[in-house]
Amino acid sequence: MSNVTLEHISVRKLSLDLPKSVEGSVQFPGIDSSSPAAGVSRGRYAPVPQNSVKEIAVGSKELAARLIHQNPSCYYEESDWISSHPEPTQDFEQFYHDRYRSTPTSQKSAIYVQPIGSFGDSKVSPENYLKWLKDYCEAFYYGLMVKILDPVPVSQTACAFRVNEYTHNLQIHAGDLLQFLKKRKPRDAFCIVGITMIDLYPKESWNFVFGQASLTEGMGIFSFARYDSDFYSASYKGRLKSGKKYPVADYSVFSGYYTPAITSLLLLRSCKTLTHEIGHIFGLRHCQWLQCVMQGSNHLEESDRRPLDLCPICLRKLQSAIRFNIAERYKALLRWMDDVGSGTEAEFGHAAESCSTVESMVMNIQWAEP
């Protein structure tokens, strides 16, 4: 199984100095990360594609002129992903001819989401939260069915776990969870992804990891624990007593363990992460063209800057894989926003407000029709 550790990573274990070749950076087979991308000019900290290259990347000059101005390029700060992890760009033709990209088939067309552990107590029920995630993912990957599997307790996964020596919160082993998902992957699955509110770690020498995946086997596991606004505060309720050891197979520690309240901000962050990482399973690499949910992120502030949806270049990549009607896809996204924004919990109106640009794209969707 070929595993990659996703971009939301931290190796901030004290005095830990890792080489660039460590599994912390996302590596895709067949890509020479040392080769500069053709037609790319150097910005202050990172390569910024020229407008002419962006137009070619869309794959159609006729569409490019109408699209490029709607999704302006981001300015890359020194601490951002693209500055820390230089990667070749991927235009539409490169994506289309990439032998490692995955395409759903009539026999394998469902996206399965496996919740692991508790999803907390808050005024928004876990059932509503999972339904919103499912519905958003189904609108984003329009034409594919998204199925939420019954939640399983941590004990059922038989995964290793530990208490982080710095943040003193519980963590579960990402690799063990991938093995668990591999055994549960349904026959009709295009991919299966596990989600959890418990922090992850990939191996003992690492502080934590937001997620890990096997792209070749269509699996991934992602944690939303650190999307809690209070995670890094001294008052975080998930902290356990420093230095306390727990028996290897005693999963009782997870009974009643704190999980963050479900808020509009956590929902937005969860939607971005889930669709971004499934995009990698399709073969979409990190976007360096325009503002896009497929842009990499090195830290939470950068992740929050990303929009919820794809840029025109990555949208064409996904459309070529699923063959959806672009206008109908945007209408489905709007329906999701209306549903979330009109819920009984007024705070979720923030989610709809954050996506208001999608409505204008639907109003001007004529360009997308053949």
CSV table of C-alpha atoms in Angstrom, one decimal:
chain,number,residue,atom,x,y,z
A,1,MET,CA,0.0,0.0,0.0
A,2,SER,CA,1.4,3.3,-1.0
A,3,ASN,CA,0.7,5.9,1.7
A,4,VAL,CA,1.1,9.6,1.5
A,5,THR,CA,0.8,12.0,4.4
A,6,LEU,CA,-1.5,14.9,3.6
A,7,GLU,CA,-0.5,18.5,3.4
A,8,HIS,CA,-2.1,19.5,6.8
A,9,ILE,CA,0.9,18.2,8.7
A,10,SER,CA,3.0,19.3,11.6
A,11,VAL,CA,6.4,17.9,12.7
A,12,ARG,CA,6.8,20.3,15.5
A,13,LYS,CA,8.1,17.7,17.9
A,14,LEU,CA,10.7,19.6,19.8
A,15,SER,CA,14.2,19.6,18.4
A,16,LEU,CA,13.0,17.4,15.5
A,17,ASP,CA,14.8,18.2,12.2
A,18,LEU,CA,13.3,16.2,9.3
A,19,PRO,CA,14.8,16.1,5.8
A,20,LYS,CA,12.7,17.3,2.9
A,21,SER,CA,12.4,13.7,1.6
A,22,VAL,CA,10.5,12.6,4.7
A,23,GLU,CA,6.9,11.4,4.1
A,24,GLY,CA,5.6,14.7,5.4
A,25,SER,CA,5.4,16.2,1.9
A,26,VAL,CA,2.8,14.9,-0.5
A,27,GLN,CA,4.5,12.8,-3.1
A,28,PHE,CA,2.7,11.6,-6.2
A,29,PRO,CA,4.2,8.7,-8.3
A,30,GLY,CA,5.8,9.8,-11.6
A,31,ILE,CA,6.3,13.5,-10.6
A,32,ASP,CA,9.7,14.9,-10.4
A,33,SER,CA,9.4,17.6,-7.7
A,34,SER,CA,12.8,19.0,-8.6
A,35,SER,CA,11.8,19.9,-12.1
A,36,PRO,CA,10.6,23.5,-12.6
A,37,ALA,CA,7.3,23.9,-14.3
A,38,ALA,CA,7.5,25.3,-17.8
A,39,GLY,CA,6.2,28.8,-18.4
A,40,VAL,CA,6.3,29.8,-14.8
A,41,SER,CA,7.7,33.1,-13.6
A,42,ARG,CA,9.1,33.5,-10.1
A,43,GLY,CA,7.2,35.5,-7.5
A,44,ARG,CA,8.5,36.8,-4.2
A,45,TYR,CA,8.4,33.4,-2.5
A,46,ALA,CA,7.0,30.9,-5.0
A,47,PRO,CA,6.5,30.4,-8.8
A,48,VAL,CA,3.4,32.3,-10.0
A,49,PRO,CA,2.0,31.1,-13.4
A,50,GLN,CA,1.8,33.7,-16.1
A,51,ASN,CA,-1.7,34.6,-17.5
A,52,SER,CA,-0.9,32.9,-20.8
A,53,VAL,CA,-0.1,29.7,-19.0
A,54,LYS,CA,-3.2,29.9,-17.0
A,55,GLU,CA,-5.3,30.2,-20.1
A,56,ILE,CA,-3.7,27.1,-21.7
A,57,ALA,CA,-4.2,25.2,-18.4
A,58,VAL,CA,-8.0,25.6,-18.6
A,59,GLY,CA,-7.7,23.6,-21.8
A,60,SER,CA,-9.8,25.9,-23.9
A,61,LYS,CA,-8.9,29.5,-24.9
A,62,GLU,CA,-12.5,30.3,-25.5
A,63,LEU,CA,-13.4,29.6,-21.9
A,64,ALA,CA,-10.2,31.0,-20.4
A,65,ALA,CA,-11.0,34.7,-21.2
A,66,ARG,CA,-14.3,34.4,-19.4
A,67,LEU,CA,-13.1,32.4,-16.4
A,68,ILE,CA,-9.6,33.6,-15.3
A,69,HIS,CA,-10.8,36.9,-14.0
A,70,GLN,CA,-13.4,35.3,-11.7
A,71,ASN,CA,-10.8,33.5,-9.6
A,72,PRO,CA,-7.8,35.8,-8.9
A,73,SER,CA,-4.5,34.2,-8.0
A,74,CYS,CA,-3.5,34.2,-4.3
A,75,TYR,CA,-0.5,35.9,-2.9
A,76,TYR,CA,1.8,33.3,-1.4
A,77,GLU,CA,3.3,34.2,1.9
A,78,GLU,CA,6.6,32.8,3.1
A,79,SER,CA,4.9,30.4,5.5
A,80,ASP,CA,2.4,29.1,3.0
A,81,TRP,CA,2.3,25.6,1.5
A,82,ILE,CA,3.6,26.5,-2.0
A,83,SER,CA,6.5,28.4,-0.6
A,84,SER,CA,7.5,25.5,1.7
A,85,HIS,CA,6.7,22.6,-0.7
A,86,PRO,CA,7.5,23.6,-4.3
A,87,GLU,CA,5.6,21.4,-6.7
A,88,PRO,CA,5.2,21.3,-10.5
A,89,THR,CA,1.9,22.7,-11.8
A,90,GLN,CA,-0.7,20.4,-13.3
A,91,ASP,CA,-2.8,21.7,-16.2
A,92,PHE,CA,-5.8,20.0,-17.7
A,93,GLU,CA,-3.8,18.0,-20.3
A,94,GLN,CA,-1.3,16.8,-17.7
A,95,PHE,CA,-4.2,15.7,-15.5
A,96,TYR,CA,-6.0,14.0,-18.3
A,97,HIS,CA,-3.0,11.9,-19.4
A,98,ASP,CA,-1.8,11.1,-15.9
A,99,ARG,CA,-1.8,7.3,-15.6
A,100,TYR,CA,-2.3,7.6,-11.9
A,101,ARG,CA,-5.5,9.5,-11.9
A,102,SER,CA,-8.7,7.6,-10.9
A,103,THR,CA,-12.1,7.7,-12.6
A,104,PRO,CA,-15.3,6.2,-11.2
A,105,THR,CA,-16.9,3.4,-13.2
A,106,SER,CA,-20.4,2.0,-13.3
A,107,GLN,CA,-19.3,-0.7,-10.9
A,108,LYS,CA,-17.3,1.6,-8.5
A,109,SER,CA,-19.0,4.9,-8.3
A,110,ALA,CA,-19.9,5.5,-4.6
A,111,ILE,CA,-18.0,7.6,-2.1
A,112,TYR,CA,-18.2,6.1,1.4
A,113,VAL,CA,-17.6,8.1,4.6
A,114,GLN,CA,-16.8,6.1,7.8
A,115,PRO,CA,-17.2,8.1,11.0
A,116,ILE,CA,-14.9,6.9,13.8
A,117,GLY,CA,-15.5,7.7,17.4
A,118,SER,CA,-17.9,10.2,19.0
A,119,PHE,CA,-18.9,13.4,17.2
A,120,GLY,CA,-19.6,15.4,20.3
A,121,ASP,CA,-22.5,16.9,22.2
A,122,SER,CA,-23.7,20.3,21.0
A,123,LYS,CA,-26.9,22.0,19.9
A,124,VAL,CA,-26.2,20.7,16.4
A,125,SER,CA,-26.7,16.9,16.5
A,126,PRO,CA,-23.9,14.6,15.0
A,127,GLU,CA,-26.6,13.3,12.7
A,128,ASN,CA,-27.2,16.7,11.2
A,129,TYR,CA,-23.5,17.4,10.9
A,130,LEU,CA,-22.9,14.1,9.1
A,131,LYS,CA,-25.9,14.8,6.8
A,132,TRP,CA,-24.5,18.2,5.9
A,133,LEU,CA,-21.1,16.8,5.2
A,134,LYS,CA,-22.7,14.1,3.0
A,135,ASP,CA,-25.0,16.5,1.1
A,136,TYR,CA,-22.1,18.9,0.5
A,137,CYS,CA,-19.8,16.1,-0.8
A,138,GLU,CA,-22.6,14.8,-3.0
A,139,ALA,CA,-23.2,18.3,-4.5
A,140,PHE,CA,-19.4,18.9,-4.9
A,141,TYR,CA,-18.9,15.5,-6.6
A,142,TYR,CA,-22.2,15.8,-8.5
A,143,GLY,CA,-23.4,12.6,-10.1
A,144,LEU,CA,-21.8,10.3,-7.5
A,145,MET,CA,-23.6,8.8,-4.5
A,146,VAL,CA,-22.1,9.6,-1.1
A,147,LYS,CA,-23.0,7.1,1.7
A,148,ILE,CA,-22.4,7.6,5.4
A,149,LEU,CA,-21.6,4.3,7.1
A,150,ASP,CA,-22.7,3.6,10.6
A,151,PRO,CA,-20.3,5.2,13.1
A,152,VAL,CA,-17.9,2.8,14.8
A,153,PRO,CA,-16.2,3.2,18.2
A,154,VAL,CA,-12.5,3.5,18.4
A,155,SER,CA,-12.3,0.1,20.0
A,156,GLN,CA,-13.7,-1.6,16.9
A,157,THR,CA,-10.8,-0.4,14.8
A,158,ALA,CA,-8.3,-2.1,17.1
A,159,CYS,CA,-5.9,0.8,16.4
A,160,ALA,CA,-3.0,1.9,18.6
A,161,PHE,CA,-3.4,5.1,20.6
A,162,ARG,CA,-1.4,7.4,22.8
A,163,VAL,CA,-1.5,10.6,24.8
A,164,ASN,CA,0.5,13.4,23.0
A,165,GLU,CA,3.4,14.4,25.3
A,166,TYR,CA,3.1,18.1,24.4
A,167,THR,CA,-0.6,18.8,24.0
A,168,HIS,CA,-1.8,15.9,26.4
A,169,ASN,CA,-4.7,15.0,24.2
A,170,LEU,CA,-5.6,11.5,23.0
A,171,GLN,CA,-4.4,10.4,19.5
A,172,ILE,CA,-5.2,7.4,17.4
A,173,HIS,CA,-2.8,5.8,14.8
A,174,ALA,CA,-3.6,6.8,11.2
A,175,GLY,CA,-2.0,3.7,9.6
A,176,ASP,CA,-4.0,1.3,11.7
A,177,LEU,CA,-7.2,3.1,10.7
A,178,LEU,CA,-6.3,2.8,7.0
A,179,GLN,CA,-5.9,-1.0,7.5
A,180,PHE,CA,-9.3,-1.0,9.2
A,181,LEU,CA,-10.9,1.0,6.3
A,182,LYS,CA,-9.3,-1.4,3.7
A,183,LYS,CA,-11.2,-4.3,5.3
A,184,ARG,CA,-14.5,-2.4,5.2
A,185,LYS,CA,-14.3,-0.9,1.8
A,186,PRO,CA,-17.5,-1.9,-0.1
A,187,ARG,CA,-17.3,-3.5,-3.5
A,188,ASP,CA,-19.0,-0.6,-5.2
A,189,ALA,CA,-16.8,2.0,-3.6
A,190,PHE,CA,-14.8,4.5,-5.7
A,191,CYS,CA,-13.2,5.4,-2.4
A,192,ILE,CA,-13.7,5.2,1.3
A,193,VAL,CA,-12.6,7.9,3.7
A,194,GLY,CA,-12.7,7.9,7.5
A,195,ILE,CA,-13.4,11.0,9.5
A,196,THR,CA,-12.9,11.5,13.2
A,197,MET,CA,-12.9,14.2,15.9
A,198,ILE,CA,-9.9,12.5,17.6
A,199,ASP,CA,-6.4,13.7,16.8
A,200,LEU,CA,-4.2,11.5,14.6
A,201,TYR,CA,-0.5,10.5,14.6
A,202,PRO,CA,1.3,8.5,11.8
A,203,LYS,CA,4.2,7.2,14.0
A,204,GLU,CA,5.8,7.7,17.3
A,205,SER,CA,8.3,10.3,16.2
A,206,TRP,CA,5.6,12.6,14.9
A,207,ASN,CA,3.7,15.2,16.8
A,208,PHE,CA,0.5,14.8,14.8
A,209,VAL,CA,-1.0,14.6,11.3
A,210,PHE,CA,-4.3,15.9,10.0
A,211,GLY,CA,-4.7,13.0,7.6
A,212,GLN,CA,-3.2,10.2,5.7
A,213,ALA,CA,-4.2,8.4,2.5
A,214,SER,CA,-3.5,5.5,0.1
A,215,LEU,CA,-4.3,7.1,-3.2
A,216,THR,CA,-3.7,3.9,-5.2
A,217,GLU,CA,-6.2,2.0,-3.0
A,218,GLY,CA,-8.8,4.9,-2.8
A,219,MET,CA,-8.7,5.3,1.0
A,220,GLY,CA,-8.1,8.1,3.4
A,221,ILE,CA,-8.4,9.0,7.1
A,222,PHE,CA,-8.8,12.6,8.3
A,223,SER,CA,-9.2,14.3,11.7
A,224,PHE,CA,-11.1,17.5,12.4
A,225,ALA,CA,-9.9,17.6,16.0
A,226,ARG,CA,-7.6,20.6,15.5
A,227,TYR,CA,-10.3,22.6,13.7
A,228,ASP,CA,-11.7,23.3,17.1
A,229,SER,CA,-11.0,27.0,17.9
A,230,ASP,CA,-9.9,26.1,21.4
A,231,PHE,CA,-7.6,23.2,20.6
A,232,TYR,CA,-4.4,25.2,21.2
A,233,SER,CA,-5.6,27.0,24.3
A,234,ALA,CA,-4.6,26.1,27.8
A,235,SER,CA,-8.3,25.5,28.7
A,236,TYR,CA,-8.8,22.9,26.0
A,237,LYS,CA,-11.1,20.2,27.5
A,238,GLY,CA,-9.5,17.3,25.7
A,239,ARG,CA,-6.3,17.6,27.7
A,240,LEU,CA,-5.5,14.6,30.0
A,241,LYS,CA,-3.3,14.4,33.0
A,242,SER,CA,0.4,14.8,32.0
A,243,GLY,CA,2.4,11.6,32.1
A,244,LYS,CA,-0.5,9.2,32.7
A,245,LYS,CA,-0.1,5.9,30.9
A,246,TYR,CA,-3.0,3.8,29.6
A,247,PRO,CA,-3.1,0.1,29.0
A,248,VAL,CA,-2.5,-0.8,25.3
A,249,ALA,CA,-5.9,-2.4,24.7
A,250,ASP,CA,-8.0,-0.4,27.2
A,251,TYR,CA,-10.2,1.7,25.0
A,252,SER,CA,-12.4,2.8,28.0
A,253,VAL,CA,-10.4,6.1,28.0
A,254,PHE,CA,-12.4,7.1,24.8
A,255,SER,CA,-15.7,6.7,26.7
A,256,GLY,CA,-17.0,10.2,27.2
A,257,TYR,CA,-13.8,11.7,25.9
A,258,TYR,CA,-14.2,15.3,24.8
A,259,THR,CA,-14.9,16.2,21.2
A,260,PRO,CA,-15.4,19.7,19.9
A,261,ALA,CA,-18.8,21.3,19.5
A,262,ILE,CA,-20.0,21.5,16.0
A,263,THR,CA,-20.0,25.1,14.8
A,264,SER,CA,-20.3,26.8,11.4
A,265,LEU,CA,-16.6,27.3,11.3
A,266,LEU,CA,-15.9,23.6,12.0
A,267,LEU,CA,-18.4,22.6,9.3
A,268,LEU,CA,-16.8,24.9,6.7
A,269,ARG,CA,-13.3,23.5,7.5
A,270,SER,CA,-14.6,19.9,7.4
A,271,CYS,CA,-16.2,20.5,4.0
A,272,LYS,CA,-13.0,21.9,2.6
A,273,THR,CA,-10.8,19.1,4.0
A,274,LEU,CA,-13.1,16.3,2.9
A,275,THR,CA,-13.6,17.5,-0.7
A,276,HIS,CA,-9.9,18.5,-1.0
A,277,GLU,CA,-8.6,15.1,0.0
A,278,ILE,CA,-11.1,13.1,-2.1
A,279,GLY,CA,-9.9,15.4,-5.0
A,280,HIS,CA,-6.4,13.9,-4.5
A,281,ILE,CA,-7.9,10.4,-4.9
A,282,PHE,CA,-9.2,11.5,-8.3
A,283,GLY,CA,-5.7,12.6,-9.2
A,284,LEU,CA,-6.0,16.4,-8.8
A,285,ARG,CA,-2.7,17.7,-7.5
A,286,HIS,CA,-2.3,20.9,-5.5
A,287,CYS,CA,-3.6,23.9,-7.5
A,288,GLN,CA,-1.2,26.7,-8.2
A,289,TRP,CA,-3.3,28.6,-10.7
A,290,LEU,CA,-6.1,30.4,-9.0
A,291,GLN,CA,-8.0,30.6,-5.7
A,292,CYS,CA,-9.2,27.0,-5.3
A,293,VAL,CA,-10.0,24.5,-2.6
A,294,MET,CA,-7.3,22.2,-4.1
A,295,GLN,CA,-4.6,24.6,-3.0
A,296,GLY,CA,-2.3,23.2,-0.4
A,297,SER,CA,-2.2,24.6,3.1
A,298,ASN,CA,0.7,24.7,5.5
A,299,HIS,CA,-1.3,26.0,8.5
A,300,LEU,CA,-4.9,26.6,9.6
A,301,GLU,CA,-4.9,30.3,8.6
A,302,GLU,CA,-3.9,29.4,5.1
A,303,SER,CA,-6.6,26.7,5.0
A,304,ASP,CA,-9.2,29.2,6.0
A,305,ARG,CA,-8.3,31.5,3.1
A,306,ARG,CA,-9.1,28.8,0.6
A,307,PRO,CA,-12.6,29.0,-1.0
A,308,LEU,CA,-15.0,26.1,-0.7
A,309,ASP,CA,-15.1,25.4,-4.5
A,310,LEU,CA,-12.8,24.6,-7.4
A,311,CYS,CA,-11.2,27.1,-9.7
A,312,PRO,CA,-12.1,26.7,-13.4
A,313,ILE,CA,-9.0,24.6,-14.2
A,314,CYS,CA,-9.6,22.1,-11.5
A,315,LEU,CA,-13.3,22.1,-12.2
A,316,ARG,CA,-12.7,21.0,-15.8
A,317,LYS,CA,-10.4,18.2,-14.5
A,318,LEU,CA,-13.2,16.9,-12.2
A,319,GLN,CA,-15.9,17.3,-14.9
A,320,SER,CA,-13.8,15.2,-17.3
A,321,ALA,CA,-13.7,12.4,-14.6
A,322,ILE,CA,-17.4,12.5,-13.6
A,323,ARG,CA,-19.0,14.1,-16.7
A,324,PHE,CA,-21.5,16.2,-14.7
A,325,ASN,CA,-23.5,19.1,-16.0
A,326,ILE,CA,-21.6,22.2,-14.6
A,327,ALA,CA,-24.7,24.3,-14.2
A,328,GLU,CA,-26.6,21.5,-12.4
A,329,ARG,CA,-23.6,21.0,-10.1
A,330,TYR,CA,-23.7,24.7,-9.0
A,331,LYS,CA,-27.4,24.6,-8.5
A,332,ALA,CA,-26.9,21.6,-6.2
A,333,LEU,CA,-24.3,23.5,-4.2
A,334,LEU,CA,-26.7,26.4,-3.9
A,335,ARG,CA,-29.4,24.1,-2.6
A,336,TRP,CA,-27.0,22.8,0.1
A,337,MET,CA,-26.2,26.4,1.1
A,338,ASP,CA,-29.9,27.2,1.4
A,339,ASP,CA,-30.5,24.2,3.5
A,340,VAL,CA,-27.6,24.9,5.9
A,341,GLY,CA,-28.4,28.7,6.0
A,342,SER,CA,-32.1,28.2,6.8
A,343,GLY,CA,-31.5,25.6,9.5
A,344,THR,CA,-32.8,26.1,13.0
A,345,GLU,CA,-29.3,27.0,14.2
A,346,ALA,CA,-28.9,30.6,13.0
A,347,GLU,CA,-25.1,30.4,13.3
A,348,PHE,CA,-25.0,28.2,10.3
A,349,GLY,CA,-26.0,31.1,8.1
A,350,HIS,CA,-22.3,31.9,8.1
A,351,ALA,CA,-21.7,28.8,5.9
A,352,ALA,CA,-24.1,30.1,3.2
A,353,GLU,CA,-22.6,33.6,3.4
A,354,SER,CA,-19.1,32.3,2.8
A,355,CYS,CA,-20.3,30.7,-0.5
A,356,SER,CA,-22.2,33.7,-1.9
A,357,THR,CA,-20.0,33.9,-5.0
A,358,VAL,CA,-21.4,30.5,-6.2
A,359,GLU,CA,-24.8,32.2,-6.8
A,360,SER,CA,-23.3,34.7,-9.2
A,361,MET,CA,-21.6,31.9,-11.1
A,362,VAL,CA,-24.9,30.1,-11.6
A,363,MET,CA,-26.5,33.3,-12.8
A,364,ASN,CA,-23.8,33.6,-15.5
A,365,ILE,CA,-23.5,29.9,-16.2
A,366,GLN,CA,-24.3,30.1,-20.0
A,367,TRP,CA,-20.6,29.9,-20.8
A,368,ALA,CA,-20.4,26.4,-19.3
A,369,GLU,CA,-23.1,24.9,-21.5
A,370,PRO,CA,-21.9,23.1,-24.7
